[in-house]
Amino acid sequence: MERDALLSGTVHPGGRAPAPGRLALVQMLVNTVDREHGPDLLADAEGLTDWLAARGLLEPGAVRGAAVSEGELEAAREVREALRSLMHANNGAPEEPRARAVLDAAAARAELRPTFPSEGPELVPGRGGVDGALGRVVAATFAAMLDGSWSRLKACPRDVCGWAFYDRSSNASATWCSMAVCGGRVKAGAYYRRRRAGG
Ligand SMILES: [Zn+2]
């Protein structure tokens, strides 16, 4: 995938609509890597700051690439993969044991605290920088878990895919990011394996 396409956060296989409201931010963090073909925006500090800037999460005056430490980059990848594993669980996979602890830790580092503006209550980070930005993603996850929209945010189960998609089907039964791309390939693979096994 083109780096700019990945950075745009607008790639939705199968013509699906993005996740609603702030949950789209969570989806966009998970979709910062094309696991099959690359690139990975979180492979280096520049990619992370470009993504933060694209999402409006980079603080004014921050220098792209310079403000991100190796530890913060690692934390961003860890939160991303914890979220992806919970999205796989939303799609029927067993839950990664450490995933929820990773989100707990990210929430603590961001010093999330409840606020009560007239638009509605929310958690906001007390910290800035990468910790604060990841805190906003975790806060959006928290809100979605409470309002029930979380369970429709799923990760595609094709091994090299893992793309996060929002399942708007009436009975929340969608499995693949795209039936044409991933569903079709997995089914074709199973068909050939059966034929070979059958001689
Ligand atoms: Zn897929």
Coordinates of C-alpha atoms and ligand atoms in Angstrom, one line a residue:
M1 CA 0.0 0.0 0.0
E2 CA 1.1 3.6 -0.6
R3 CA 2.4 5.3 2.5
D4 CA 0.1 8.3 1.9
A5 CA -2.9 6.0 1.6
L6 CA -2.0 4.4 4.9
L7 CA -1.5 7.9 6.5
S8 CA -4.8 9.1 5.2
G9 CA -6.8 6.6 7.3
T10 CA -9.3 6.3 4.5
V11 CA -8.6 2.8 3.1
H12 CA -11.6 0.7 3.7
P13 CA -11.6 -2.6 1.8
G14 CA -14.9 -3.8 0.5
G15 CA -16.3 -0.3 0.5
R16 CA -17.1 -0.3 4.2
A17 CA -17.8 2.9 6.0
P18 CA -15.3 3.8 8.8
A19 CA -16.1 3.3 12.5
P20 CA -18.4 5.9 13.9
G21 CA -17.2 9.0 15.8
R22 CA -14.0 8.8 17.8
L23 CA -13.9 5.0 17.4
A24 CA -12.5 5.8 13.9
L25 CA -9.3 7.0 15.6
V26 CA -8.9 3.6 17.2
Q27 CA -9.4 2.0 13.8
M28 CA -6.9 4.3 12.2
L29 CA -4.2 3.5 14.7
V30 CA -4.6 -0.2 14.2
N31 CA -4.5 0.4 10.4
T32 CA -1.1 2.1 10.5
V33 CA 0.5 -0.9 8.9
D34 CA -0.1 -2.9 5.7
R35 CA 1.0 -6.3 7.2
E36 CA 1.0 -8.1 3.9
H37 CA 2.9 -5.6 1.7
G38 CA 4.1 -2.8 4.1
P39 CA 4.8 -0.1 4.9
D40 CA 4.5 0.2 8.7
L41 CA 4.0 3.9 9.8
L42 CA 5.1 2.9 13.3
A43 CA 8.5 1.5 12.1
D44 CA 10.2 4.8 12.9
A45 CA 9.7 8.1 14.8
E46 CA 9.0 10.0 11.6
G47 CA 6.2 7.8 10.6
L48 CA 4.6 8.0 14.1
T49 CA 4.8 11.8 14.1
D50 CA 3.4 12.0 10.6
W51 CA 0.5 9.9 11.7
L52 CA 0.0 12.0 14.9
A53 CA 0.1 15.2 12.7
A54 CA -2.4 13.7 10.3
R55 CA -4.8 13.0 13.2
G56 CA -4.3 16.4 14.7
L57 CA -2.6 14.8 17.8
L58 CA 0.8 16.5 17.4
E59 CA 1.2 19.4 19.7
P60 CA 1.9 22.8 18.3
G61 CA 5.6 23.4 17.9
A62 CA 6.6 19.7 18.0
V63 CA 9.3 18.8 15.5
R64 CA 8.4 15.8 13.4
G65 CA 10.5 12.8 14.3
A66 CA 12.5 14.6 16.9
A67 CA 10.0 14.5 19.7
V68 CA 9.5 10.7 19.7
S69 CA 11.7 8.4 21.7
E70 CA 12.3 4.7 20.9
G71 CA 10.3 3.8 24.1
E72 CA 7.3 5.9 22.9
L73 CA 7.5 4.3 19.5
E74 CA 7.5 0.8 21.1
A75 CA 4.6 1.9 23.3
A76 CA 2.6 3.0 20.3
R77 CA 3.2 -0.4 18.5
E78 CA 2.3 -2.2 21.7
V79 CA -1.0 -0.4 22.1
R80 CA -1.8 -0.9 18.4
E81 CA -1.2 -4.6 18.6
A82 CA -3.2 -4.9 21.9
L83 CA -6.1 -3.2 20.2
R84 CA -5.8 -5.5 17.2
S85 CA -5.8 -8.6 19.3
L86 CA -9.0 -7.4 21.1
M87 CA -10.5 -6.8 17.6
H88 CA -9.6 -10.3 16.6
A89 CA -11.4 -11.4 19.8
N90 CA -14.4 -9.4 18.6
N91 CA -14.2 -11.6 15.5
G92 CA -14.3 -14.9 17.6
A93 CA -10.5 -15.4 18.2
P94 CA -9.3 -16.2 21.7
E95 CA -8.2 -13.1 23.6
E96 CA -4.5 -12.2 23.9
P97 CA -3.9 -12.5 27.7
R98 CA -1.8 -9.3 28.0
A99 CA -3.9 -7.0 25.7
R100 CA -6.1 -5.5 28.4
A101 CA -3.1 -4.8 30.7
V102 CA -1.4 -2.9 27.9
L103 CA -4.5 -0.6 27.6
D104 CA -4.5 -0.2 31.4
A105 CA -0.9 0.8 31.4
A106 CA -1.4 3.3 28.5
A107 CA -4.4 4.8 30.3
A108 CA -2.2 5.3 33.4
R109 CA 0.7 6.8 31.5
A110 CA -1.7 9.3 29.9
E111 CA -3.2 10.1 33.3
L112 CA -6.7 9.8 31.8
R113 CA -9.2 11.7 33.9
P114 CA -13.0 12.1 33.6
T115 CA -14.4 15.5 32.6
F116 CA -18.0 16.7 32.3
P117 CA -18.4 19.2 29.4
S118 CA -21.9 20.0 28.2
E119 CA -21.4 17.8 25.1
G120 CA -21.1 14.8 27.3
P121 CA -18.7 13.2 29.7
E122 CA -15.4 11.9 28.5
L123 CA -11.9 10.8 29.6
V124 CA -9.1 13.2 28.6
P125 CA -5.4 12.8 29.0
G126 CA -3.6 14.8 31.7
R127 CA -0.3 14.2 29.8
G128 CA 0.8 15.5 26.4
G129 CA 3.1 14.0 23.8
V130 CA 2.8 10.4 22.6
D131 CA 1.5 9.3 26.0
G132 CA -1.4 11.8 25.7
A133 CA -2.1 10.9 22.1
L134 CA -2.2 7.1 22.9
G135 CA -4.4 8.1 25.9
R136 CA -7.0 9.6 23.5
V137 CA -7.1 6.4 21.5
V138 CA -7.5 4.4 24.7
A139 CA -10.2 6.8 25.9
A140 CA -12.1 6.3 22.6
T141 CA -11.9 2.6 23.1
F142 CA -13.2 2.9 26.7
A143 CA -16.2 5.0 25.5
A144 CA -17.0 2.5 22.7
M145 CA -16.8 -0.4 25.1
L146 CA -19.4 1.4 27.2
D147 CA -21.8 2.4 24.3
G148 CA -21.6 -1.1 22.7
S149 CA -20.1 0.0 19.4
W150 CA -16.8 -1.7 20.3
S151 CA -17.9 -5.2 19.5
R152 CA -18.4 -4.3 15.9
L153 CA -14.8 -3.2 15.4
K154 CA -13.1 -6.3 14.2
A155 CA -9.8 -7.4 12.8
C156 CA -9.7 -9.5 9.6
P157 CA -8.7 -13.1 10.4
R158 CA -6.7 -13.8 7.3
D159 CA -3.2 -14.4 8.7
V160 CA -1.3 -11.7 6.8
C161 CA -4.2 -9.1 6.9
G162 CA -5.5 -8.2 10.4
W163 CA -7.0 -5.0 8.9
A164 CA -9.5 -3.3 11.3
F165 CA -13.0 -2.9 9.9
Y166 CA -16.3 -1.8 11.3
D167 CA -19.1 -4.3 10.9
R168 CA -22.3 -2.6 10.0
S169 CA -24.2 -5.8 9.0
S170 CA -27.6 -6.1 10.7
N171 CA -26.6 -9.1 12.8
A172 CA -22.9 -8.2 13.1
S173 CA -21.9 -11.3 11.3
A174 CA -19.2 -10.0 9.0
T175 CA -15.9 -11.9 9.2
W176 CA -13.5 -10.5 6.5
C177 CA -12.3 -7.0 5.9
S178 CA -13.5 -7.7 2.3
M179 CA -15.1 -10.8 1.0
A180 CA -13.5 -10.2 -2.4
V181 CA -9.9 -9.7 -1.0
C182 CA -9.6 -11.9 2.1
G183 CA -12.7 -14.0 2.3
G184 CA -12.3 -15.1 -1.3
R185 CA -8.6 -16.0 -1.0
V186 CA -9.0 -18.0 2.2
K187 CA -11.9 -19.9 0.6
A188 CA -9.9 -20.5 -2.6
G189 CA -6.9 -21.7 -0.5
A190 CA -9.2 -24.2 1.5
Y191 CA -10.6 -25.4 -1.8
Y192 CA -7.2 -26.2 -3.3
R193 CA -6.0 -27.8 -0.1
R194 CA -9.1 -30.1 -0.1
R195 CA -8.5 -31.0 -3.7
R196 CA -4.9 -31.8 -3.1
A197 CA -5.6 -33.8 0.0
G198 CA -8.2 -35.7 -2.0
G199 CA -5.7 -36.5 -4.7
Ligands
ZN1 ZN -8.5 -8.8 5.3

